[in-house]
Amino acid sequence: MEPLLGTLYLLGWLVLGGLGYDSSSDQPGQEVVSPWRSLNTYSYDKYHPMGEIYEWMSQVSEKHADLVTQHFLGMTYETRPMYYLKISQPSNNPKKIIWIDCGIHAREWIAPAFCQWFVKEIVQNYKDNSRISRFLRNLDFYVLPVLNIDGYIYTWTTDRLWRKSRSSHSNGTCFGVDLNRNFNASWCSIGASTNCQDLTFCGTEPVSEPEAKAVSSLIESKKKDILCFLTIHSYGQLILTPYGYTKNKSSNHEELIQVGQKAANALKAKHGTNYRVGSSADILYAVSGSSRDWARDIGIPFSYTFELRDNGTYGFILPESQIQPTCEETMEGVLSLLDEVHTKNWPVNSARRVSATTAVWCMNL
């Protein structure tokens, strides 16, 4: 019943016109749908209001039905449906999962732009790109293009720099929770606030927010199969490993750093952009309740936060002219990371050894 419920909510929301932004103007207003009618004319170098992202998700899953399916995840505080895309090729072998979410902070528009870019690259290239086709033999991608939907819409209609969700607190005197302080990882112990007015308000309890609860529930249910948890943010040009709530290191900290540094090198090779790699506590700031730390704590081996461009020149208002180069280089970084994760779990050399052994055995028959 849940997918049907989500679809009904979405249909009602679209019929009512939704909430969005007139992308032809700098002034907040009602959503104006772009003239695109098919994926062939969808602009991946533009920022899109939520109504267009909903429509894009629907079209991607329809056009590439053999590869992409759309799944209902939950409802936001303002009763909007949350969907993720599952990219999967049929296989008789057990598959592992790569999770990617974008837009947990509403004002970080480049993050949802990257999630859409990532899906585009996979669906357009998986047949001809041996690297991607190799991944899909063993991996399924779960992509959540916008986690904080209510907040994202609010940045288009009302306040471009809004960060939090839109839940009501203190009898409606303040709004929103920092969803990346709401996960059950040393919740609200450091780098978070109990004051609902603050940008880093952690909520009333761990996983108090429906958006965080929806993500947590799905990840918990599949954690034994999830190899990698990626959460995409901006800005700062960082690849962050656990932890933020302590200076202590995760059990595989050195491996996370090595894999992260390879990703940073691959990213830099594309357009020369420099990224730093390290734990949040070491190279950024102390933070508790983050989804990255929580994912590592529940046993997901590779967990990273990507902080995309830039270093503060434009900050959260990254111009559309930088969407394509940002997404291109980030794609290289993510693919490098996936190479490492995949090779660790499906070693190329062992596969070759098996093939060689099989060949010798066959010759001896």
Coordinates of C-alpha atoms in Angstrom, one line a residue:
M1 CA 0.0 0.0 0.0
E2 CA 2.9 2.4 0.7
P3 CA 3.9 3.0 -2.9
L4 CA 0.3 3.6 -3.9
L5 CA -0.1 6.0 -1.0
G6 CA 3.0 7.9 -2.1
T7 CA 1.7 8.1 -5.7
L8 CA -1.6 9.4 -4.6
Y9 CA 0.0 12.1 -2.6
L10 CA 2.3 13.1 -5.5
L11 CA -0.7 13.2 -7.9
G12 CA -2.6 15.4 -5.5
W13 CA 0.4 17.6 -5.0
L14 CA 1.0 18.1 -8.7
V15 CA -2.7 18.7 -9.4
L16 CA -2.6 21.5 -6.8
G17 CA 0.3 23.0 -8.6
G18 CA 3.0 22.1 -6.1
L19 CA 5.4 24.6 -4.7
G20 CA 8.4 25.7 -6.6
Y21 CA 10.1 28.6 -8.2
D22 CA 9.9 30.7 -11.4
S23 CA 13.3 29.8 -12.8
S24 CA 13.1 32.7 -15.3
S25 CA 13.1 35.1 -12.4
D26 CA 15.1 35.8 -9.3
Q27 CA 11.9 36.4 -7.3
P28 CA 10.2 33.6 -5.4
G29 CA 6.9 32.4 -7.0
Q30 CA 4.9 29.6 -8.3
E31 CA 6.7 26.8 -10.1
V32 CA 7.1 27.3 -13.8
V33 CA 7.6 24.0 -15.6
S34 CA 10.3 24.1 -18.2
P35 CA 9.4 23.4 -21.8
W36 CA 11.2 20.0 -21.8
R37 CA 8.9 17.1 -22.5
S38 CA 11.3 14.2 -22.6
L39 CA 14.6 13.1 -21.1
N40 CA 16.3 14.0 -24.4
T41 CA 15.8 17.7 -23.7
Y42 CA 16.3 17.6 -19.9
S43 CA 19.1 20.1 -18.9
Y44 CA 21.5 18.5 -16.5
D45 CA 23.5 21.8 -16.4
K46 CA 20.5 23.7 -14.8
Y47 CA 19.0 23.7 -11.3
H48 CA 15.5 22.2 -11.2
P49 CA 12.6 22.9 -8.9
M50 CA 11.2 19.9 -7.1
G51 CA 8.2 19.4 -9.4
E52 CA 10.6 18.9 -12.3
I53 CA 12.8 16.5 -10.3
Y54 CA 9.7 14.4 -9.5
E55 CA 8.8 14.4 -13.2
W56 CA 12.4 13.5 -14.1
M57 CA 12.4 10.6 -11.8
S58 CA 9.2 9.3 -13.3
Q59 CA 10.5 9.6 -16.8
V60 CA 13.8 8.0 -16.1
S61 CA 12.1 5.0 -14.5
E62 CA 9.7 4.8 -17.5
K63 CA 12.2 5.2 -20.3
H64 CA 14.8 2.8 -18.7
A65 CA 12.4 0.4 -17.1
D66 CA 14.8 -2.5 -17.7
L67 CA 17.3 -0.8 -15.4
V68 CA 15.7 1.8 -13.2
T69 CA 12.8 1.5 -10.8
Q70 CA 11.3 4.2 -8.6
H71 CA 10.5 3.3 -5.0
F72 CA 8.5 5.0 -2.3
L73 CA 10.7 5.8 0.8
G74 CA 8.4 7.8 3.1
M75 CA 6.6 11.1 3.6
T76 CA 8.1 14.4 4.6
Y77 CA 6.8 16.5 7.4
E78 CA 4.7 18.5 4.9
T79 CA 3.4 15.2 3.5
R80 CA 5.3 15.1 0.3
P81 CA 6.4 11.7 -1.0
M82 CA 10.1 10.7 -0.9
Y83 CA 11.3 8.5 -3.7
Y84 CA 14.6 6.9 -4.5
L85 CA 15.7 5.3 -7.7
K86 CA 17.1 1.8 -7.8
I87 CA 19.5 1.1 -10.7
S88 CA 19.8 -2.7 -11.1
Q89 CA 20.5 -5.3 -13.7
P90 CA 18.9 -8.7 -13.3
S91 CA 21.3 -11.2 -11.9
N92 CA 21.3 -14.7 -10.5
N93 CA 24.1 -13.7 -8.2
P94 CA 23.4 -11.9 -4.8
K95 CA 23.9 -8.2 -5.3
K96 CA 25.4 -5.6 -2.9
I97 CA 24.2 -2.0 -2.6
I98 CA 25.7 1.4 -3.0
W99 CA 23.7 4.2 -1.4
I100 CA 23.9 7.8 -2.6
D101 CA 21.8 10.6 -1.2
C102 CA 21.8 14.3 -2.1
G103 CA 20.1 17.4 -0.7
I104 CA 19.9 16.7 3.0
H105 CA 20.7 20.5 3.4
A106 CA 18.1 22.5 1.4
R107 CA 20.4 25.3 0.1
E108 CA 23.1 23.0 -1.3
W109 CA 21.5 22.8 -4.8
I110 CA 24.6 21.4 -6.5
A111 CA 24.0 18.1 -4.6
P112 CA 20.7 17.2 -6.2
A113 CA 22.2 18.3 -9.5
F114 CA 24.9 15.7 -9.0
C115 CA 22.5 12.9 -8.1
Q116 CA 20.7 13.5 -11.3
W117 CA 23.9 13.6 -13.3
F118 CA 25.0 10.3 -11.7
V119 CA 21.8 8.6 -12.8
K120 CA 22.2 10.0 -16.3
E121 CA 25.7 8.8 -16.6
I122 CA 24.9 5.3 -15.5
V123 CA 21.8 4.8 -17.7
Q124 CA 23.4 6.4 -20.8
N125 CA 26.7 4.5 -20.6
Y126 CA 26.2 1.1 -18.9
K127 CA 25.9 -0.8 -22.2
D128 CA 29.1 0.6 -23.7
N129 CA 31.2 1.4 -20.6
S130 CA 33.0 -1.7 -19.3
R131 CA 33.7 -0.1 -16.0
I132 CA 30.0 0.7 -15.3
S133 CA 28.8 -2.6 -16.7
R134 CA 31.3 -4.4 -14.4
F135 CA 29.8 -2.6 -11.4
L136 CA 26.2 -3.4 -12.3
R137 CA 27.0 -7.1 -12.5
N138 CA 27.5 -7.1 -8.7
L139 CA 26.1 -3.8 -7.4
D140 CA 22.8 -2.1 -7.2
F141 CA 22.7 1.7 -6.9
Y142 CA 20.1 3.3 -4.6
V143 CA 19.9 7.1 -5.4
L144 CA 17.9 9.6 -3.4
P145 CA 18.0 12.8 -5.4
V146 CA 16.5 15.1 -2.7
L147 CA 16.4 14.0 0.9
N148 CA 15.1 17.3 2.4
I149 CA 12.3 18.0 -0.1
D150 CA 10.3 20.4 2.1
G151 CA 13.4 22.5 2.7
Y152 CA 14.5 22.4 -0.9
I153 CA 11.1 23.7 -2.0
Y154 CA 11.4 26.4 0.6
T155 CA 14.7 27.6 -0.9
W156 CA 12.9 28.1 -4.3
T157 CA 9.8 29.8 -2.9
T158 CA 10.9 31.8 0.1
D159 CA 14.5 31.7 1.4
R160 CA 17.3 30.6 -0.9
L161 CA 19.7 30.0 2.0
W162 CA 17.4 27.8 4.1
R163 CA 19.2 24.8 5.4
K164 CA 16.9 22.7 7.6
S165 CA 13.8 20.7 7.2
R166 CA 10.4 22.5 7.8
S167 CA 8.9 20.8 10.9
S168 CA 7.3 23.1 13.4
H169 CA 8.7 23.6 16.9
S170 CA 7.9 25.6 20.1
N171 CA 4.3 26.2 19.2
G172 CA 5.2 27.3 15.7
T173 CA 7.7 29.9 16.8
C174 CA 10.6 28.2 14.9
F175 CA 10.9 25.7 12.1
G176 CA 13.1 23.0 10.9
V177 CA 15.7 20.5 12.1
D178 CA 19.2 20.0 10.7
L179 CA 18.6 16.5 9.3
N180 CA 22.3 15.9 9.4
R181 CA 22.3 16.3 13.2
N182 CA 19.2 14.1 13.7
F183 CA 20.7 10.6 13.1
N184 CA 21.5 8.3 16.0
A185 CA 25.3 8.8 16.2
S186 CA 26.2 10.3 19.5
W187 CA 23.1 12.4 19.0
C188 CA 23.4 16.1 20.0
S189 CA 26.6 15.6 22.0
I190 CA 28.8 18.1 20.1
G191 CA 28.5 20.4 17.1
A192 CA 24.7 20.5 17.3
S193 CA 22.2 22.7 19.1
T194 CA 19.1 22.0 21.2
N195 CA 17.8 25.5 20.3
C196 CA 15.2 25.2 17.6
Q197 CA 16.2 28.6 16.3
D198 CA 19.7 27.5 15.4
L199 CA 20.9 26.2 12.0
T200 CA 22.3 23.0 13.7
F201 CA 19.2 22.2 15.7
C202 CA 19.4 18.4 16.3
G203 CA 15.6 17.8 16.8
T204 CA 13.8 16.6 19.9
E205 CA 15.3 13.2 20.0
P206 CA 17.4 10.9 17.7
V207 CA 15.6 10.3 14.4
S208 CA 12.7 12.5 15.4
E209 CA 12.2 13.8 11.8
P210 CA 10.2 11.7 9.3
E211 CA 12.9 12.3 6.6
A212 CA 15.7 10.9 8.8
K213 CA 13.4 8.1 9.9
A214 CA 12.6 7.1 6.3
V215 CA 16.3 6.9 5.4
S216 CA 17.3 5.2 8.6
S217 CA 14.6 2.5 8.3
L218 CA 15.6 1.6 4.7
I219 CA 19.3 1.6 5.4
E220 CA 18.8 -0.5 8.6
S221 CA 16.8 -3.1 6.8
K222 CA 19.5 -3.5 4.1
K223 CA 22.7 -2.7 6.0
K224 CA 24.2 -6.2 5.6
D225 CA 24.1 -5.7 1.9
I226 CA 25.3 -2.1 1.7
L227 CA 29.0 -1.7 1.0
C228 CA 29.1 2.0 0.6
F229 CA 27.1 5.0 1.9
L230 CA 27.7 8.3 0.1
T231 CA 26.0 11.5 1.1
I232 CA 26.6 14.6 -1.1
H233 CA 26.8 18.1 0.3
S234 CA 28.4 21.5 -0.5
Y235 CA 30.5 23.4 -0.1
G236 CA 34.2 23.1 0.8
Q237 CA 35.8 20.6 -1.6
L238 CA 36.2 17.8 1.0
I239 CA 35.9 14.1 1.2
L240 CA 35.0 13.4 4.8
T241 CA 35.4 10.1 6.6
P242 CA 33.9 9.2 10.0
Y243 CA 34.0 10.5 12.6
G244 CA 32.7 13.9 13.5
Y245 CA 31.6 13.3 17.0
T246 CA 35.0 12.0 18.2
K247 CA 38.7 12.2 17.4
N248 CA 38.8 8.4 17.7
K249 CA 39.2 6.6 14.3
S250 CA 37.0 4.0 12.8
S251 CA 38.4 0.5 12.6
N252 CA 39.2 0.9 8.9
H253 CA 40.2 4.5 9.0
E254 CA 43.5 4.1 7.1
E255 CA 41.7 2.3 4.3
L256 CA 39.0 5.0 4.2
I257 CA 41.6 7.6 3.9
Q258 CA 43.5 5.8 1.1
V259 CA 40.4 5.1 -0.9
G260 CA 39.3 8.7 -0.4
Q261 CA 42.6 10.1 -1.5
K262 CA 42.5 8.0 -4.7
A263 CA 39.1 9.5 -5.3
A264 CA 40.4 13.0 -4.7
N265 CA 43.2 12.4 -7.1
A266 CA 40.8 11.1 -9.8
L267 CA 38.6 14.1 -9.2
K268 CA 41.5 16.6 -9.6
A269 CA 42.7 14.9 -12.8
K270 CA 39.5 16.0 -14.5
H271 CA 39.5 19.8 -14.0
G272 CA 42.3 20.5 -11.5
T273 CA 40.0 20.9 -8.5
N274 CA 41.7 20.3 -5.2
Y275 CA 39.9 18.3 -2.5
R276 CA 41.1 17.5 1.0
V277 CA 40.5 14.1 2.6
G278 CA 40.1 13.3 6.3
S279 CA 37.6 12.9 9.1
S280 CA 35.3 15.7 9.9
A281 CA 36.7 16.1 13.4
D282 CA 40.2 16.4 11.9
I283 CA 39.8 18.7 8.9
L284 CA 36.4 20.4 9.2
Y285 CA 34.7 20.5 12.6
A286 CA 33.1 18.4 15.3
V287 CA 29.6 17.2 14.5
S288 CA 27.3 14.6 16.1
G289 CA 24.2 13.0 14.6
S290 CA 25.5 12.9 11.0
S291 CA 24.2 10.2 8.6
R292 CA 27.8 9.4 7.6
D293 CA 28.9 8.5 11.1
W294 CA 25.7 6.7 11.8
A295 CA 26.1 4.5 8.6
R296 CA 29.6 3.6 9.7
D297 CA 28.5 2.8 13.2
I298 CA 25.8 0.3 12.1
G299 CA 28.5 -1.6 10.1
I300 CA 28.6 -0.1 6.6
P301 CA 32.3 -0.4 5.8
F302 CA 32.7 2.6 3.4
S303 CA 31.0 5.8 4.5
Y304 CA 31.8 9.3 3.1
T305 CA 30.5 12.8 2.9
F306 CA 31.4 14.6 -0.3
E307 CA 31.5 18.4 0.1
L308 CA 31.4 19.7 -3.5
R309 CA 32.5 23.0 -5.0
D310 CA 33.5 25.6 -4.1
N311 CA 35.7 27.0 -1.3
G312 CA 33.5 30.0 -0.6
T313 CA 33.6 32.3 -3.6
Y314 CA 30.0 31.5 -4.4
G315 CA 29.4 29.1 -1.6
F316 CA 25.8 27.7 -1.7
I317 CA 25.0 30.0 -4.7
L318 CA 27.2 28.0 -7.1
P319 CA 26.3 29.4 -10.6
E320 CA 24.8 27.0 -13.1
S321 CA 27.9 27.4 -15.3
Q322 CA 29.8 25.3 -12.8
I323 CA 27.2 22.5 -12.6
Q324 CA 28.7 20.5 -15.5
P325 CA 32.4 20.7 -14.5
T326 CA 31.5 20.0 -10.8
C327 CA 29.4 16.9 -11.8
E328 CA 32.0 15.7 -14.2
E329 CA 34.8 15.8 -11.7
T330 CA 32.7 14.4 -8.9
M331 CA 31.7 11.5 -11.1
E332 CA 35.3 10.6 -11.6
G333 CA 35.9 10.7 -7.8
V334 CA 32.8 8.5 -7.1
L335 CA 33.8 6.0 -9.9
S336 CA 37.3 5.8 -8.4
L337 CA 35.8 5.1 -5.0
L338 CA 33.5 2.5 -6.5
D339 CA 36.5 0.8 -8.2
E340 CA 38.2 0.3 -4.9
V341 CA 35.0 -0.9 -3.2
H342 CA 34.3 -3.3 -6.0
T343 CA 37.8 -4.7 -6.3
K344 CA 37.9 -5.3 -2.6
N345 CA 34.8 -7.5 -2.8
W346 CA 35.3 -9.0 -6.2
P347 CA 39.1 -9.1 -6.8
V348 CA 40.2 -9.0 -10.4
N349 CA 43.2 -11.1 -9.8
S350 CA 41.3 -13.9 -8.0
A351 CA 38.8 -13.9 -10.9
R352 CA 41.8 -14.3 -13.3
R353 CA 43.2 -17.1 -11.2
V354 CA 39.9 -18.9 -11.2
S355 CA 39.8 -18.6 -15.0
A356 CA 43.4 -19.8 -15.4
T357 CA 42.8 -22.7 -13.0
T358 CA 39.6 -23.7 -14.9
A359 CA 41.5 -23.6 -18.2
V360 CA 44.3 -25.9 -16.9
W361 CA 41.7 -28.2 -15.4
C362 CA 39.9 -28.3 -18.8
M363 CA 43.0 -29.1 -20.7
N364 CA 43.7 -32.0 -18.4
L365 CA 40.4 -33.6 -19.1

